[in-house]
Amino acid sequence: MMIQNKVMSNVATLLFSILMLNGCGNEQADNQIILPLVNPKTNINIWPDLNIEVKKSSDIEEKITYLLSRMTIEQKVAQMIQPEIRDITVEDMRKYGFGSYLNGGGSFPNGNKHSTPEDWIKLAESMYQASTDDSLDGSRIPTMWGTDAVHGHNNIVGATLFPHNIGLGATNNPALIEKIAEITAKEVMVTGIDWVFAPTVAVVRDDRWGRTYEGYSEDPEIVRSYSSAIVKGLQGHADKDFLSEKRVISSIKHFIGDGGTEAGDDQGDNISTEQTLFDIHGQGYVGGLTVGAQSVMASFNSWYGQKIHGNKYLLTDVLKNRMGFDGFVVGDWNGHGQIDGCTNDSCPQAINAGLDIFMVPTDVWKPLLENTIAQVRAGKISRTRINDAVSRILRVKLRAGIFDKPSPIARKFSGQTELIGARAHREVAKQAVRESLVLLKNKNNILPISAKQNILVVGDGADNIGKQSGGWSVSWQGTGNTNEDFPGATSIFQGIAEQVAFAGGTATLSVDGSYQDKPDVAIVVYGEPPYAEGHGDVDNLDFQQGNNKHLSLLRNFKQQGIPVVSLFISGRPMWVNEELNASDAFVAVWLPGSEGSGIADVLLTDQDGNIQHDFKGKLSFSWPNAADQTVVNRNDVSYSPLLPYGFGLTYGDKNVLSDNLNESTTITQKSPLNREIYTGSMKKPWLLRLFSGKEDIEVSSNTHQFSTINYRTVDKKIQEDAFKITLEAGVRSGMKMVSESNYSQDLRLDLAAESALTFDVKLSKSPSDNVLLSMYCANTDECVGSIKMTDVLNTLPLDEWHTISVDLTCFSKSGVNLADVTTVFELSSVGQLEVSLTNITLIPYQRGKSSINCHQ
Ligand code: BGC
Ligand code: BGC
């Protein structure tokens, strides 16, 4: 992102100097140059005046006017603040009366992932009762709870998890999608929740984006029709049961252009023309707003360098005034803090631009509330704007019956726990799985497989419900779960095994591919590990970067004459030519969710040898023909994917892919040294591990707590771009950044370039014992360099960010062989420590400039 801004300003500077040469280097000319880049010339006529099916009612408008006339500024601003359950108590709700609150991905009542639906209802009920208790804040406006039910009610253990949107796109079945949304709404309401942050209507143009799987398609066609189907499924139909007791509020997200950022960067910059912004990225809003979506979530991304959260033209002129949206705009996770000139706790710019609710899921909700109130008083935000924002919030609450409904515990589906993961719901999810599978290759009609055979089921995805479910599954990143965290779900292997047992064949699970009796066929299940958001951004589409262990399995089976079927789990199309060549059949299964058994329904014949279900899925994303073909989309001028949009074989179709696809790639296989080690996320090939005493684990989630160590992601500049480590005294504990597969990395060039290991650090408590910064080689005993950081840390004022750099010479002098580094950064102590870290990088030309120098 930073690089882009730099490029942008370089372009600006370049243009500026050209104009200077032309003799117009005055201030006005400067403005003329910069403006078109930062703020493209806009044309409101590009956007339609939508014929929105849900109209304003005079009854509701009168109530809004009445309520507004009785509200204080404090009460109004409180409606606009949305904190997160980890950072507020019920008493905060009583005292401040927030208009809404959320639980983020992987955030549960009492911090307990195994909280029961009753625990969820209890929290919903207490928050509701506190919000309608006017004893402290004088307000009785009921609050509402929003959650990310993005593929089913995915934060709840035992919920039905539908395929992620990329798989649903392949089904191209809007009626099914509407049913899915309706079921999701029900499961959400069982837990007392009012509002769902879905659908994501991103039209994904560059598959490197970590949120590719949250999109239905690279093309606006399916996205537009699905958006209206989902909104109808969640909220009900405008002319029927709109926001009835069986429905929840929906949010279309992320407005606008999230799927079209440069290089597929999460939260990056979209530099589409305004026409493209509408034609491609705006279509989901056309679909969803027309049928009455009541809220829209602003996007983290920028348009020409300007963050959408602060873009008045798009939020107010286009969305509200032109398109006629009369619901509210909610921000994304401290997204306001990313606007130029804003921080997480102060941002009149966002409200002035048209944001109606601040999503402020960290402990800064209180200063944000206070600052916003002060800004209204000081006239930095007009009262008209506040009244407009609050009117929108009240309008949605009134339409949704939030004022009239019983409290959460007494609502229609509340507490009907049998609905969570209900059989009938799972059947619909299973249908979606069947219809989402895309058959890319089927040589010699190897599929379908007779269930009477001896079948070997192989690979780390075979019996792994977490892997098949992807991100946003119980935990935010989808990591840290076992099959036991998905009660009622079936893995892909379990589905196969059940049918094979029934038909009289044998199915054997062998993760590593070993076997005793030579199987008739091997089904190999592998693919991407779970991830969410920017953590899933990649540099190219080569699946083998870090995932190459399955290729040799495939090739071994082939050599032994065993037919091989690949089931590829992924959140995006990937370059897998080697895997395709080594497979007789290849199925893109995407991220099927909790009903892995839907796969056996299509792959296997019944006991009489009949096809049970044919393949129906068609690619809603073009399949790339090279690792660096990251932008390849239907209707491109020159379009050369490996397999086009809409492709998908059915049984009996002629196979099209040979075994001789081009296997060469310009992308190097072994991940090279990366001098960015951690910049908001770990950068390949570096992995983050935590250790305490003998325990040593890889970080797989946004929080970890064991023994004497506590880890949590925190915000420095943008959401979760840093992490905090808290150590208790006792045993030596800490964190370390190690090279993937323990490959050693050669830092001799860095030493020669006078580099320093540099990082941003914020101390919350002074260390109670020595703190060491260490580097290691593969042979840790013989090759270690530790630098004592205690003194430097002790000079830092608490609770402020500082940059520290340690000259690489220090490590080589203290005994590290820099040709052979496997651990590049380890911070440890036996004492107490509370420290946040980010931007850990190797920076050249630091001789003499570092905080710790070891040059002579
Ligand atoms: C939270 C999730 C949230 C995500 C947003 C994570 O730390 O746990 O709840 O959705 O951040 O980026
Ligand atoms: C995501 C949103 C999500 C929000 C709340 C953000 O990080 O971008 O999609 O709704 O967190 O969890």
PDB file of C-alpha atoms in Angstrom, residues 546-719:
ATOM      1  CA  GLY A 546       5.318 -23.918   0.315  1.00  0.00           C
ATOM      2  CA  ASN A 547       2.816 -26.673  -0.495  1.00  0.00           C
ATOM      3  CA  ASN A 548       4.734 -29.114  -2.631  1.00  0.00           C
ATOM      4  CA  LYS A 549       4.476 -32.271  -0.597  1.00  0.00           C
ATOM      5  CA  HIS A 550       1.493 -33.692  -2.483  1.00  0.00           C
ATOM      6  CA  LEU A 551       2.969 -33.697  -5.942  1.00  0.00           C
ATOM      7  CA  SER A 552       5.294 -36.588  -5.213  1.00  0.00           C
ATOM      8  CA  LEU A 553       2.369 -38.554  -3.799  1.00  0.00           C
ATOM      9  CA  LEU A 554       0.400 -38.047  -6.982  1.00  0.00           C
ATOM     10  CA  ARG A 555       3.370 -39.030  -9.107  1.00  0.00           C
ATOM     11  CA  ASN A 556       4.075 -42.137  -7.044  1.00  0.00           C
ATOM     12  CA  PHE A 557       0.562 -43.431  -7.489  1.00  0.00           C
ATOM     13  CA  LYS A 558       0.735 -42.759 -11.160  1.00  0.00           C
ATOM     14  CA  GLN A 559       3.997 -44.650 -11.460  1.00  0.00           C
ATOM     15  CA  GLN A 560       2.501 -47.616  -9.720  1.00  0.00           C
ATOM     16  CA  GLY A 561      -0.396 -47.613 -12.160  1.00  0.00           C
ATOM     17  CA  ILE A 562      -2.900 -46.503  -9.556  1.00  0.00           C
ATOM     18  CA  PRO A 563      -5.442 -44.047 -10.985  1.00  0.00           C
ATOM     19  CA  VAL A 564      -5.310 -40.729  -9.150  1.00  0.00           C
ATOM     20  CA  VAL A 565      -8.129 -38.325  -8.407  1.00  0.00           C
ATOM     21  CA  SER A 566      -7.177 -34.909  -7.035  1.00  0.00           C
ATOM     22  CA  LEU A 567      -9.643 -33.041  -4.863  1.00  0.00           C
ATOM     23  CA  PHE A 568      -8.241 -29.549  -4.643  1.00  0.00           C
ATOM     24  CA  ILE A 569      -9.294 -27.386  -1.690  1.00  0.00           C
ATOM     25  CA  SER A 570      -8.708 -23.715  -2.346  1.00  0.00           C
ATOM     26  CA  GLY A 571     -10.006 -20.221  -1.889  1.00  0.00           C
ATOM     27  CA  ARG A 572      -9.036 -19.224  -5.422  1.00  0.00           C
ATOM     28  CA  PRO A 573      -8.107 -20.756  -8.755  1.00  0.00           C
ATOM     29  CA  MET A 574      -4.383 -21.584  -8.731  1.00  0.00           C
ATOM     30  CA  TRP A 575      -1.685 -22.589 -11.120  1.00  0.00           C
ATOM     31  CA  VAL A 576      -1.499 -26.376 -10.633  1.00  0.00           C
ATOM     32  CA  ASN A 577      -0.265 -27.654 -13.977  1.00  0.00           C
ATOM     33  CA  GLU A 578       2.040 -30.227 -12.391  1.00  0.00           C
ATOM     34  CA  GLU A 579      -0.734 -31.556 -10.205  1.00  0.00           C
ATOM     35  CA  LEU A 580      -3.107 -31.632 -13.161  1.00  0.00           C
ATOM     36  CA  ASN A 581      -0.591 -33.581 -15.228  1.00  0.00           C
ATOM     37  CA  ALA A 582      -0.075 -36.067 -12.422  1.00  0.00           C
ATOM     38  CA  SER A 583      -3.820 -36.628 -11.916  1.00  0.00           C
ATOM     39  CA  ASP A 584      -6.284 -38.635 -13.982  1.00  0.00           C
ATOM     40  CA  ALA A 585      -9.149 -36.613 -12.633  1.00  0.00           C
ATOM     41  CA  PHE A 586      -9.057 -33.232 -10.955  1.00  0.00           C
ATOM     42  CA  VAL A 587     -11.889 -31.556  -9.109  1.00  0.00           C
ATOM     43  CA  ALA A 588     -11.893 -28.006  -7.744  1.00  0.00           C
ATOM     44  CA  VAL A 589     -13.854 -28.412  -4.508  1.00  0.00           C
ATOM     45  CA  TRP A 590     -13.216 -24.839  -3.223  1.00  0.00           C
ATOM     46  CA  LEU A 591     -13.996 -24.532   0.496  1.00  0.00           C
ATOM     47  CA  PRO A 592     -16.996 -26.807   0.934  1.00  0.00           C
ATOM     48  CA  GLY A 593     -17.636 -26.210   4.656  1.00  0.00           C
ATOM     49  CA  SER A 594     -19.170 -28.629   7.108  1.00  0.00           C
ATOM     50  CA  GLU A 595     -20.832 -31.048   4.682  1.00  0.00           C
ATOM     51  CA  GLY A 596     -17.852 -32.875   3.210  1.00  0.00           C
ATOM     52  CA  SER A 597     -20.117 -35.819   2.411  1.00  0.00           C
ATOM     53  CA  GLY A 598     -21.619 -33.895  -0.517  1.00  0.00           C
ATOM     54  CA  ILE A 599     -18.453 -34.777  -2.409  1.00  0.00           C
ATOM     55  CA  ALA A 600     -18.969 -38.526  -2.207  1.00  0.00           C
ATOM     56  CA  ASP A 601     -22.509 -38.000  -3.577  1.00  0.00           C
ATOM     57  CA  VAL A 602     -21.007 -36.841  -6.854  1.00  0.00           C
ATOM     58  CA  LEU A 603     -17.775 -38.848  -6.994  1.00  0.00           C
ATOM     59  CA  LEU A 604     -19.126 -42.297  -6.214  1.00  0.00           C
ATOM     60  CA  THR A 605     -21.768 -44.426  -7.890  1.00  0.00           C
ATOM     61  CA  ASP A 606     -24.447 -46.061  -5.773  1.00  0.00           C
ATOM     62  CA  GLN A 607     -24.299 -49.745  -4.974  1.00  0.00           C
ATOM     63  CA  ASP A 608     -25.931 -50.565  -8.314  1.00  0.00           C
ATOM     64  CA  GLY A 609     -23.274 -48.650 -10.164  1.00  0.00           C
ATOM     65  CA  ASN A 610     -25.483 -45.687 -11.046  1.00  0.00           C
ATOM     66  CA  ILE A 611     -24.402 -42.075 -10.961  1.00  0.00           C
ATOM     67  CA  GLN A 612     -25.979 -40.462  -7.907  1.00  0.00           C
ATOM     68  CA  HIS A 613     -25.419 -36.827  -8.864  1.00  0.00           C
ATOM     69  CA  ASP A 614     -23.667 -35.447 -11.914  1.00  0.00           C
ATOM     70  CA  PHE A 615     -21.289 -32.471 -11.760  1.00  0.00           C
ATOM     71  CA  LYS A 616     -23.075 -29.137 -12.107  1.00  0.00           C
ATOM     72  CA  GLY A 617     -20.454 -26.598 -11.042  1.00  0.00           C
ATOM     73  CA  LYS A 618     -19.053 -24.160 -13.606  1.00  0.00           C
ATOM     74  CA  LEU A 619     -16.075 -21.900 -13.064  1.00  0.00           C
ATOM     75  CA  SER A 620     -17.158 -18.440 -11.928  1.00  0.00           C
ATOM     76  CA  PHE A 621     -13.435 -17.565 -11.980  1.00  0.00           C
ATOM     77  CA  SER A 622     -11.166 -18.201 -14.972  1.00  0.00           C
ATOM     78  CA  TRP A 623      -8.485 -20.807 -14.251  1.00  0.00           C
ATOM     79  CA  PRO A 624      -4.961 -19.418 -14.805  1.00  0.00           C
ATOM     80  CA  ASN A 625      -2.477 -20.845 -17.275  1.00  0.00           C
ATOM     81  CA  ALA A 626       0.570 -19.468 -15.439  1.00  0.00           C
ATOM     82  CA  ALA A 627       1.527 -18.661 -11.891  1.00  0.00           C
ATOM     83  CA  ASP A 628       1.798 -15.021 -12.743  1.00  0.00           C
ATOM     84  CA  GLN A 629      -1.465 -14.881 -14.677  1.00  0.00           C
ATOM     85  CA  THR A 630      -3.152 -13.364 -11.665  1.00  0.00           C
ATOM     86  CA  VAL A 631      -5.553 -11.095 -13.517  1.00  0.00           C
ATOM     87  CA  VAL A 632      -7.508 -13.106 -16.053  1.00  0.00           C
ATOM     88  CA  ASN A 633     -11.179 -12.354 -16.322  1.00  0.00           C
ATOM     89  CA  ARG A 634     -14.135 -13.132 -18.564  1.00  0.00           C
ATOM     90  CA  ASN A 635     -14.468 -10.547 -21.334  1.00  0.00           C
ATOM     91  CA  ASP A 636     -10.807  -9.500 -21.148  1.00  0.00           C
ATOM     92  CA  VAL A 637      -9.616  -8.163 -24.475  1.00  0.00           C
ATOM     93  CA  SER A 638      -6.937 -10.808 -24.786  1.00  0.00           C
ATOM     94  CA  TYR A 639      -8.154 -13.740 -22.800  1.00  0.00           C
ATOM     95  CA  SER A 640      -6.004 -16.834 -22.456  1.00  0.00           C
ATOM     96  CA  PRO A 641      -6.808 -18.743 -19.287  1.00  0.00           C
ATOM     97  CA  LEU A 642      -6.091 -22.434 -18.973  1.00  0.00           C
ATOM     98  CA  LEU A 643      -9.835 -22.993 -18.580  1.00  0.00           C
ATOM     99  CA  PRO A 644     -12.365 -20.260 -19.234  1.00  0.00           C
ATOM    100  CA  TYR A 645     -15.137 -18.769 -17.137  1.00  0.00           C
ATOM    101  CA  GLY A 646     -18.103 -21.132 -17.289  1.00  0.00           C
ATOM    102  CA  PHE A 647     -15.983 -24.256 -17.781  1.00  0.00           C
ATOM    103  CA  GLY A 648     -16.942 -27.454 -15.968  1.00  0.00           C
ATOM    104  CA  LEU A 649     -17.157 -31.026 -17.285  1.00  0.00           C
ATOM    105  CA  THR A 650     -20.088 -33.293 -16.624  1.00  0.00           C
ATOM    106  CA  TYR A 651     -20.045 -37.084 -16.787  1.00  0.00           C
ATOM    107  CA  GLY A 652     -19.581 -38.299 -20.306  1.00  0.00           C
ATOM    108  CA  ASP A 653     -18.063 -35.003 -21.533  1.00  0.00           C
ATOM    109  CA  LYS A 654     -14.895 -35.266 -23.568  1.00  0.00           C
ATOM    110  CA  ASN A 655     -11.829 -34.583 -21.456  1.00  0.00           C
ATOM    111  CA  VAL A 656      -9.921 -31.494 -22.608  1.00  0.00           C
ATOM    112  CA  LEU A 657      -6.736 -31.253 -20.543  1.00  0.00           C
ATOM    113  CA  SER A 658      -3.823 -33.433 -21.596  1.00  0.00           C
ATOM    114  CA  ASP A 659      -1.137 -34.777 -19.269  1.00  0.00           C
ATOM    115  CA  ASN A 660       1.382 -32.472 -20.860  1.00  0.00           C
ATOM    116  CA  LEU A 661       0.541 -29.017 -19.663  1.00  0.00           C
ATOM    117  CA  ASN A 662       3.475 -26.662 -19.466  1.00  0.00           C
ATOM    118  CA  GLU A 663       5.148 -27.184 -16.124  1.00  0.00           C
ATOM    119  CA  SER A 664       7.789 -24.522 -16.268  1.00  0.00           C
ATOM    120  CA  THR A 665       7.393 -21.380 -14.304  1.00  0.00           C
ATOM    121  CA  THR A 666       9.389 -18.276 -13.834  1.00  0.00           C
ATOM    122  CA  ILE A 667       8.521 -18.295 -10.166  1.00  0.00           C
ATOM    123  CA  THR A 668      11.288 -19.748  -8.023  1.00  0.00           C
ATOM    124  CA  GLN A 669      10.261 -22.725  -5.943  1.00  0.00           C
ATOM    125  CA  LYS A 670      12.251 -22.226  -2.786  1.00  0.00           C
ATOM    126  CA  SER A 671      11.008 -19.151  -1.037  1.00  0.00           C
ATOM    127  CA  PRO A 672      13.841 -16.652  -1.180  1.00  0.00           C
ATOM    128  CA  LEU A 673      15.074 -14.538   1.677  1.00  0.00           C
ATOM    129  CA  ASN A 674      12.550 -11.876   2.461  1.00  0.00           C
ATOM    130  CA  ARG A 675      13.863  -8.819   4.223  1.00  0.00           C
ATOM    131  CA  GLU A 676      10.388  -7.917   5.312  1.00  0.00           C
ATOM    132  CA  ILE A 677       9.856 -10.339   8.140  1.00  0.00           C
ATOM    133  CA  TYR A 678       6.688  -9.103   9.756  1.00  0.00           C
ATOM    134  CA  THR A 679       4.776  -6.108   8.458  1.00  0.00           C
ATOM    135  CA  GLY A 680       1.266  -6.631   9.733  1.00  0.00           C
ATOM    136  CA  SER A 681       1.512 -10.296   8.874  1.00  0.00           C
ATOM    137  CA  MET A 682       4.338 -12.775   8.603  1.00  0.00           C
ATOM    138  CA  LYS A 683       6.068 -12.665   5.263  1.00  0.00           C
ATOM    139  CA  LYS A 684       7.174 -15.863   3.591  1.00  0.00           C
ATOM    140  CA  PRO A 685       9.401 -17.736   4.247  1.00  0.00           C
ATOM    141  CA  TRP A 686       9.224 -16.571   7.847  1.00  0.00           C
ATOM    142  CA  LEU A 687       6.853 -18.171  10.349  1.00  0.00           C
ATOM    143  CA  LEU A 688       5.936 -16.915  13.793  1.00  0.00           C
ATOM    144  CA  ARG A 689       6.243 -19.267  16.741  1.00  0.00           C
ATOM    145  CA  LEU A 690       5.570 -18.818  20.439  1.00  0.00           C
ATOM    146  CA  PHE A 691       7.279 -20.743  23.153  1.00  0.00           C
ATOM    147  CA  SER A 692       7.101 -21.084  26.860  1.00  0.00           C
ATOM    148  CA  GLY A 693       9.147 -23.633  28.707  1.00  0.00           C
ATOM    149  CA  LYS A 694       9.024 -26.763  26.584  1.00  0.00           C
ATOM    150  CA  GLU A 695       5.946 -25.819  24.569  1.00  0.00           C
ATOM    151  CA  ASP A 696       6.537 -24.322  21.152  1.00  0.00           C
ATOM    152  CA  ILE A 697       3.667 -23.605  18.764  1.00  0.00           C
ATOM    153  CA  GLU A 698       3.151 -21.883  15.455  1.00  0.00           C
ATOM    154  CA  VAL A 699       0.850 -18.868  15.597  1.00  0.00           C
ATOM    155  CA  SER A 700      -2.351 -19.841  13.846  1.00  0.00           C
ATOM    156  CA  SER A 701      -4.888 -17.500  15.328  1.00  0.00           C
ATOM    157  CA  ASN A 702      -5.285 -13.918  16.476  1.00  0.00           C
ATOM    158  CA  THR A 703      -5.009 -14.922  20.120  1.00  0.00           C
ATOM    159  CA  HIS A 704      -3.023 -17.611  21.884  1.00  0.00           C
ATOM    160  CA  GLN A 705      -2.655 -18.260  25.570  1.00  0.00           C
ATOM    161  CA  PHE A 706      -0.648 -21.028  27.153  1.00  0.00           C
ATOM    162  CA  SER A 707       1.688 -21.459  30.037  1.00  0.00           C
ATOM    163  CA  THR A 708       3.299 -18.072  30.749  1.00  0.00           C
ATOM    164  CA  ILE A 709       2.627 -16.477  27.369  1.00  0.00           C
ATOM    165  CA  ASN A 710      -0.253 -14.551  25.937  1.00  0.00           C
ATOM    166  CA  TYR A 711      -0.358 -13.426  22.321  1.00  0.00           C
ATOM    167  CA  ARG A 712      -2.861 -11.115  20.709  1.00  0.00           C
ATOM    168  CA  THR A 713      -2.989  -9.168  17.460  1.00  0.00           C
ATOM    169  CA  VAL A 714      -3.345  -5.426  17.995  1.00  0.00           C
ATOM    170  CA  ASP A 715      -3.633  -2.301  15.878  1.00  0.00           C
ATOM    171  CA  LYS A 716      -0.790   0.117  15.323  1.00  0.00           C
ATOM    172  CA  LYS A 717      -1.786   2.080  12.251  1.00  0.00           C
ATOM    173  CA  ILE A 718      -4.335  -0.192  10.644  1.00  0.00           C
ATOM    174  CA  GLN A 719      -6.266  -3.119  12.023  1.00  0.00           C
TER     175      GLN A 719
END
